Amino acid sequence: MTRLRYNGFAIALHWLTAIGVLVLIGSGLYMVNGDISKADQFSLYQWHKAVGVIVLNVVLLRILVRLLCKPPGLPESLPQLHKHAAKLGHFLLYLLVIMIPISGWFMVSASPFGLPTFVFVDWIKWPHIPFVERNKTVESIANWTHMILAYAFICFICGHILAVIHHHRHHRLNLLKRMWWSRDK
Amino acid sequence: MKPIVFVFLCLITINEVLAETIDASANNGTLGFVGEHAGMVFTGTFTRWQAELVLPPAVNPKISAEFELNSATTGDSVYDSTLPEGDWFDVENFPTATFESESIVLGTDDKFEVIGNLQLRGKSLPVEFILHRKDGKLTAEFDIDRLAYEIGAESDPDAEWVSQYINMRLTISTST
Ligand code: HEM
């Protein structure tokens, strides 16, 4: 019998990424565009970086799990075109969710400010990427990439959610079951 | 030798002998700094520094000091980790800062008017301050313009985040 859902660990990583990404998009947009004091803006930046680094690690782990454990095949009833679209969409979501934190990492590593990235505690200091320190060109390219990809990601996440709703309505497929824990297969 | 010249020479020698040299370091003093970041006050100290002070009425009064820039601590790990960086103290290229006095004049009320040069991050710029002597302590404070020393000049040239003027504070205990 073929598996109909992802394994429990992969499901946990998916929802952990989802929560992290939502928090990062919210905090990112607010800290850059919100009307807040410099002190709040500064702490939000440090907080965003720490959560971002955690999400980056979760995503790397997720990719590893994905490569090691075969995911369940797409439902047979899905039209071929939709299968291709789903595969491409998922690939692009992976690409974005890895490129965004990496561009953020480049941005802080190249910034002349040289602020460290502590992951909530002083004894976990995420290192800077070497050879780019105080490089304003790298910093601005990374900043621009981070922003554009984050906006593209928001559209892709909406597309991802709308696709689940669409398949539910038009193909009578409850895809959410594939990404939620259950005792049956 | 004429007696008057002899007396004069004796006076100079006595003065030199009596001229007390005060050795200061983090053991008997504090060298601190106060500034603002993101609207919040931060304070810090240098834990490794030394100074030698010969104050008027000695004929050749002099203050010279040296402090290690990577000994700056603020109690905040983000600041402590950032201060040694290239755009800030750049400790890799400029590990120490120095102060050399040019003139020290004894004013009223045990106040010394000190003029000298502070070399920081490879730049030597004139500074002036009043050194107060009171209750077995020598104290001084003065502002430095961080942008004149190109400290944080790339990161924050408009002092949007870190205040342009950093207040330096020195206290030396002279009572033994
Ligand atoms: C999946 C992970 C991440 C997401 C979804 C995300 C999302 C965002 C968003 C939406 C913004 C606001 C963009 C704008 O309107 O200009 C932003 C800004 C920022 N992010 Fe991230 N971020 C992530 C990871 C990271 C990481 C890992 C770091 C650094 C270690 C980081 C550092 C920054 C910084 C410094 C800014 C401010 C950019 C500026 O001042 O213009 N982010 N992020």
XYZ file of C-alpha atoms and ligand atoms in Angstrom:
404
model
C 0.000 0.000 0.000
C 1.415 3.379 -0.957
C 1.742 6.115 1.642
C -0.854 8.825 1.431
C 0.739 11.275 3.790
C 4.154 12.666 4.603
C 6.023 11.151 7.534
C 5.408 12.673 10.967
C 8.750 14.419 11.173
C 8.395 15.992 7.716
C 4.916 17.206 8.727
C 6.341 18.778 11.895
C 9.051 20.526 9.876
C 6.489 21.793 7.349
C 4.331 23.464 9.998
C 7.339 24.764 11.886
C 8.528 26.433 8.663
C 5.029 27.775 8.007
C 4.802 29.412 11.451
C 8.375 30.732 11.202
C 7.832 32.168 7.744
C 4.617 33.939 8.751
C 6.340 35.436 11.780
C 9.282 36.526 9.610
C 7.140 38.127 6.926
C 5.115 39.973 9.571
C 8.154 41.124 11.551
C 10.149 41.939 8.386
C 7.444 44.159 6.904
C 6.719 45.826 10.242
C 10.321 46.551 11.193
C 11.172 48.038 7.788
C 7.947 49.940 7.057
C 6.249 50.393 10.447
C 6.197 53.694 12.306
C 8.160 52.514 15.352
C 10.889 53.884 17.610
C 14.519 53.245 16.746
C 14.891 51.121 19.886
C 11.964 48.866 18.916
C 13.175 48.728 15.338
C 16.630 47.652 16.512
C 15.325 44.878 18.780
C 12.942 43.667 16.082
C 15.867 43.434 13.641
C 17.821 41.282 16.114
C 14.750 39.152 16.739
C 14.011 38.755 13.017
C 17.613 37.657 12.377
C 17.470 35.068 15.175
C 14.154 33.582 13.980
C 15.430 33.724 10.385
C 18.501 31.676 11.273
C 16.322 29.089 13.025
C 14.056 28.862 9.966
C 17.110 28.504 7.713
C 18.268 25.521 9.770
C 14.798 23.986 9.841
C 14.585 24.340 6.054
C 17.990 22.717 5.554
C 16.893 19.832 7.746
C 13.665 19.657 5.788
C 15.474 19.375 2.485
C 17.612 16.600 3.945
C 14.527 14.722 5.166
C 12.901 15.230 1.772
C 15.934 13.770 0.008
C 16.214 10.820 2.385
C 12.540 9.901 2.767
C 10.486 9.566 -0.371
C 7.399 11.790 -0.143
C 3.971 10.290 -0.964
C 3.109 10.412 -4.666
C 0.605 13.008 -5.870
C -3.021 11.743 -5.959
C -3.804 9.721 -9.099
C -7.000 11.663 -9.729
C -5.048 14.895 -10.235
C -4.848 15.979 -13.894
C -1.358 15.662 -15.376
C -0.979 19.408 -15.890
C -1.821 20.039 -12.230
C 0.759 17.456 -11.189
C 3.440 19.296 -13.142
C 2.285 22.639 -11.777
C 2.321 21.284 -8.214
C 5.847 19.918 -8.607
C 7.121 23.177 -10.073
C 5.291 25.220 -7.421
C 6.759 23.146 -4.591
C 10.228 23.376 -6.076
C 9.935 27.166 -6.292
C 8.664 27.352 -2.715
C 11.755 25.431 -1.575
C 13.977 27.680 -3.647
C 12.452 30.820 -2.147
C 12.458 29.568 1.421
C 16.170 28.861 1.127
C 17.186 31.923 -0.932
C 15.434 34.421 1.357
C 17.261 33.534 4.593
C 20.552 33.128 2.720
C 20.179 36.611 1.200
C 19.378 37.922 4.721
C 22.515 36.220 5.997
C 24.582 37.824 3.211
C 23.031 41.208 4.008
C 24.031 41.173 7.681
C 27.456 39.668 6.924
C 28.293 42.368 4.384
C 26.854 45.294 6.349
C 29.526 47.720 7.614
C 27.637 47.777 10.929
C 29.087 44.340 11.686
C 26.293 43.545 14.135
C 26.414 39.936 15.336
C 23.494 37.509 15.011
C 22.814 35.976 18.389
C 20.179 33.253 18.316
C 18.320 34.541 21.394
C 21.178 33.654 23.787
C 24.706 35.071 23.972
C 26.334 31.693 23.598
C 24.796 30.916 20.220
C 26.402 33.337 17.802
C 25.597 32.627 14.169
C 28.767 33.411 12.174
C 29.031 35.920 9.359
C 29.683 34.706 5.818
C 33.425 35.218 5.223
C 34.994 37.453 2.550
C 32.059 39.848 2.252
C 32.560 41.992 5.347
C 31.989 45.727 4.878
C 30.999 45.184 1.279
C 28.282 47.683 0.443
C 27.689 46.261 -3.052
C 27.026 42.771 -1.691
C 24.914 44.291 1.071
C 22.670 46.208 -1.295
C 22.290 43.308 -3.755
C 21.419 40.999 -0.836
C 19.000 43.556 0.606
C 17.238 43.976 -2.717
C 17.132 40.188 -3.318
C 15.772 39.594 0.204
C 12.981 42.100 -0.328
C 11.960 41.072 -3.872
C 12.035 37.357 -3.039
C 10.075 37.972 0.171
C 7.338 39.713 -1.835
C 7.390 36.888 -4.429
C 7.193 34.400 -1.560
C 4.067 36.094 -0.183
C 2.415 35.574 -3.618
C 3.599 31.952 -3.785
C 2.295 31.193 -0.276
C -1.096 32.614 -1.282
C -0.969 30.466 -4.448
C -0.019 27.410 -2.366
C -3.011 27.909 -0.035
C -5.380 28.709 -2.923
C -4.264 25.519 -4.720
C -5.210 23.435 -1.658
C -8.639 25.146 -1.551
C -9.080 24.750 -5.332
C -8.333 21.000 -5.271
C -10.687 20.590 -2.354
C -13.519 22.286 -4.224
C -12.967 21.064 -7.770
C -11.309 17.684 -7.392
C -12.767 16.642 -4.028
C -9.258 16.205 -2.684
C -8.454 16.978 0.928
C -4.750 17.597 0.490
C -4.429 18.931 4.019
C -4.698 15.335 5.258
C -1.370 14.596 3.559
C 0.269 17.219 5.757
C -1.350 16.420 9.094
C -0.600 13.678 11.598
C -2.870 10.638 11.756
C -2.640 6.999 12.834
C -3.849 5.676 9.454
C -1.552 5.704 6.412
C 78.873 79.327 39.576
C 77.043 82.394 40.810
C 75.016 81.728 43.981
C 71.803 82.876 42.332
C 72.246 80.354 39.505
C 73.024 77.643 42.047
C 69.865 78.386 44.046
C 67.850 78.377 40.865
C 69.246 75.020 39.798
C 68.578 73.622 43.278
C 64.986 74.804 43.119
C 64.478 73.128 39.758
C 65.979 69.887 41.048
C 63.857 69.958 44.210
C 60.812 70.610 42.104
C 61.615 67.668 39.824
C 62.216 65.429 42.828
C 58.988 66.518 44.467
C 57.037 66.320 41.212
C 54.911 63.350 41.889
C 54.230 60.892 39.093
C 50.823 59.312 39.325
C 50.561 55.929 37.702
C 47.025 55.075 36.812
C 45.384 51.988 35.381
C 42.184 49.986 35.731
C 43.462 49.023 39.214
C 43.080 52.508 40.640
C 40.794 54.145 38.136
C 38.120 53.845 35.501
C 38.154 54.993 31.934
C 34.644 54.906 30.605
C 32.467 56.108 27.771
C 28.804 56.995 27.448
C 26.791 57.359 24.277
C 23.391 56.692 22.797
C 22.288 53.969 20.462
C 18.779 53.823 19.012
C 17.790 56.403 21.598
C 19.053 54.225 24.455
C 22.002 55.221 26.628
C 24.928 52.799 26.682
C 27.909 52.940 28.989
C 31.178 51.089 28.813
C 34.669 50.946 30.235
C 38.113 50.043 29.033
C 39.495 47.306 31.225
C 43.107 47.609 30.014
C 44.696 51.036 30.050
C 47.496 52.888 31.728
C 48.393 56.506 32.227
C 51.177 58.520 33.722
C 50.447 61.945 35.124
C 52.879 64.595 36.265
C 50.857 67.597 37.274
C 51.747 71.221 37.987
C 53.544 72.659 39.901
C 56.116 70.306 38.312
C 58.055 72.218 35.676
C 57.352 69.685 32.971
C 53.807 68.582 33.627
C 52.663 65.801 31.374
C 49.916 63.286 30.928
C 50.332 60.315 28.673
C 47.912 57.457 28.407
C 47.376 54.366 26.348
C 44.310 52.178 26.203
C 43.592 48.906 24.476
C 40.557 49.256 22.276
C 39.564 45.619 22.401
C 39.219 45.895 26.166
C 36.021 47.959 25.792
C 33.110 46.303 27.564
C 29.553 47.529 27.847
C 27.791 44.558 29.406
C 25.760 44.145 26.225
C 26.998 41.296 24.026
C 25.733 42.915 20.814
C 27.746 46.101 21.455
C 30.799 44.224 22.764
C 30.872 42.117 19.667
C 30.377 45.092 17.322
C 32.834 47.632 18.803
C 36.033 45.835 17.653
C 34.712 45.582 14.065
C 36.377 47.318 11.097
C 34.039 50.286 10.838
C 34.055 50.913 14.593
C 37.290 50.626 16.612
C 38.965 48.490 13.936
C 41.110 46.828 16.600
C 42.843 44.640 14.068
C 44.540 47.639 12.489
C 44.518 50.003 15.460
C 44.764 48.002 18.671
C 45.583 50.948 20.944
C 44.601 54.555 21.403
C 46.860 57.114 23.034
C 46.628 60.497 24.662
C 49.568 62.890 24.978
C 49.215 66.246 26.663
C 50.618 69.422 25.125
C 49.950 71.791 27.984
C 48.639 71.510 31.510
C 47.837 74.689 33.379
C 46.853 74.785 37.027
C 43.713 76.884 37.327
C 41.773 77.775 40.441
C 40.198 75.253 42.853
C 42.629 72.457 42.000
C 41.529 72.320 38.411
C 44.001 71.582 35.656
C 43.307 72.783 32.170
C 44.642 70.085 29.898
C 45.185 70.358 26.163
C 46.517 67.423 24.191
C 46.047 65.010 21.343
C 43.962 61.892 21.342
C 45.017 59.329 18.775
C 42.250 56.907 17.940
C 41.867 54.670 14.925
C 45.024 56.140 13.393
C 43.867 59.759 13.683
C 45.329 62.237 16.130
C 43.036 65.110 17.019
C 43.256 67.855 19.647
C 41.158 67.538 22.797
C 40.749 69.800 25.799
C 39.416 68.984 29.219
C 39.479 70.039 32.835
C 41.028 67.618 35.295
C 39.534 68.098 38.742
C 41.379 67.118 41.899
C 39.040 66.562 44.804
C 38.661 64.133 47.710
C 41.672 62.028 46.731
C 40.431 61.655 43.175
C 41.253 63.035 39.780
C 38.304 63.225 37.437
C 37.772 64.452 33.911
C 35.225 64.195 31.187
C 35.063 65.359 27.618
C 33.203 64.603 24.415
C 34.738 63.128 21.326
C 33.246 63.396 17.885
C 33.224 59.774 16.678
C 32.753 60.848 13.056
C 35.909 63.008 13.204
C 37.734 59.752 13.991
C 35.718 57.954 11.285
C 34.227 55.614 13.853
C 31.083 54.132 12.316
C 31.496 56.499 9.363
C 30.325 53.927 6.838
C 27.539 52.415 8.928
C 26.033 55.514 10.405
C 27.418 58.735 8.901
C 24.334 60.756 9.890
C 24.323 59.577 13.506
C 20.887 58.117 12.881
C 21.604 55.178 15.210
C 24.668 56.004 17.307
C 25.191 59.472 18.779
C 27.918 61.512 17.105
C 29.404 62.618 20.422
C 30.659 60.055 22.894
C 31.387 61.221 26.397
C 34.677 59.950 27.802
C 34.977 59.764 31.589
C 38.112 59.312 33.622
C 38.418 58.773 37.374
C 41.703 58.084 39.150
C 42.022 57.453 42.840
C 45.143 59.202 44.153
C 44.744 58.356 47.840
C 46.806 55.338 48.785
C 12.438 32.557 5.547
C 13.153 33.462 6.130
C 12.927 34.957 6.053
C 11.822 35.662 5.597
C 10.515 35.113 5.041
C 12.147 37.076 5.750
C 11.285 38.097 5.423
C 11.618 39.445 5.451
C 10.779 40.522 4.999
C 9.373 40.370 4.444
C 11.472 41.674 5.174
C 11.002 43.088 4.826
C 11.453 43.427 3.431
C 11.174 44.866 3.057
O 9.998 45.279 3.048
O 12.153 45.578 2.759
C 12.765 41.346 5.739
C 13.752 42.250 6.053
C 14.971 41.904 6.625
N 15.421 40.644 6.915
Fe 14.426 38.921 6.598
N 13.414 37.186 6.285
C 13.924 35.913 6.478
C 15.159 35.583 6.990
C 16.138 36.493 7.366
C 17.438 36.135 7.881
C 17.975 34.712 8.096
C 18.100 37.309 8.128
C 19.490 37.535 8.674
C 20.227 36.703 9.347
C 17.203 38.396 7.761
C 17.508 39.721 7.868
C 16.686 40.745 7.459
C 17.066 42.150 7.551
C 18.387 42.718 8.109
C 15.997 42.880 7.004
C 15.890 44.402 6.874
C 16.234 44.842 5.484
C 16.215 46.356 5.374
O 16.588 47.044 6.318
O 15.821 46.828 4.311
N 16.012 37.855 7.311
N 12.828 39.976 5.898
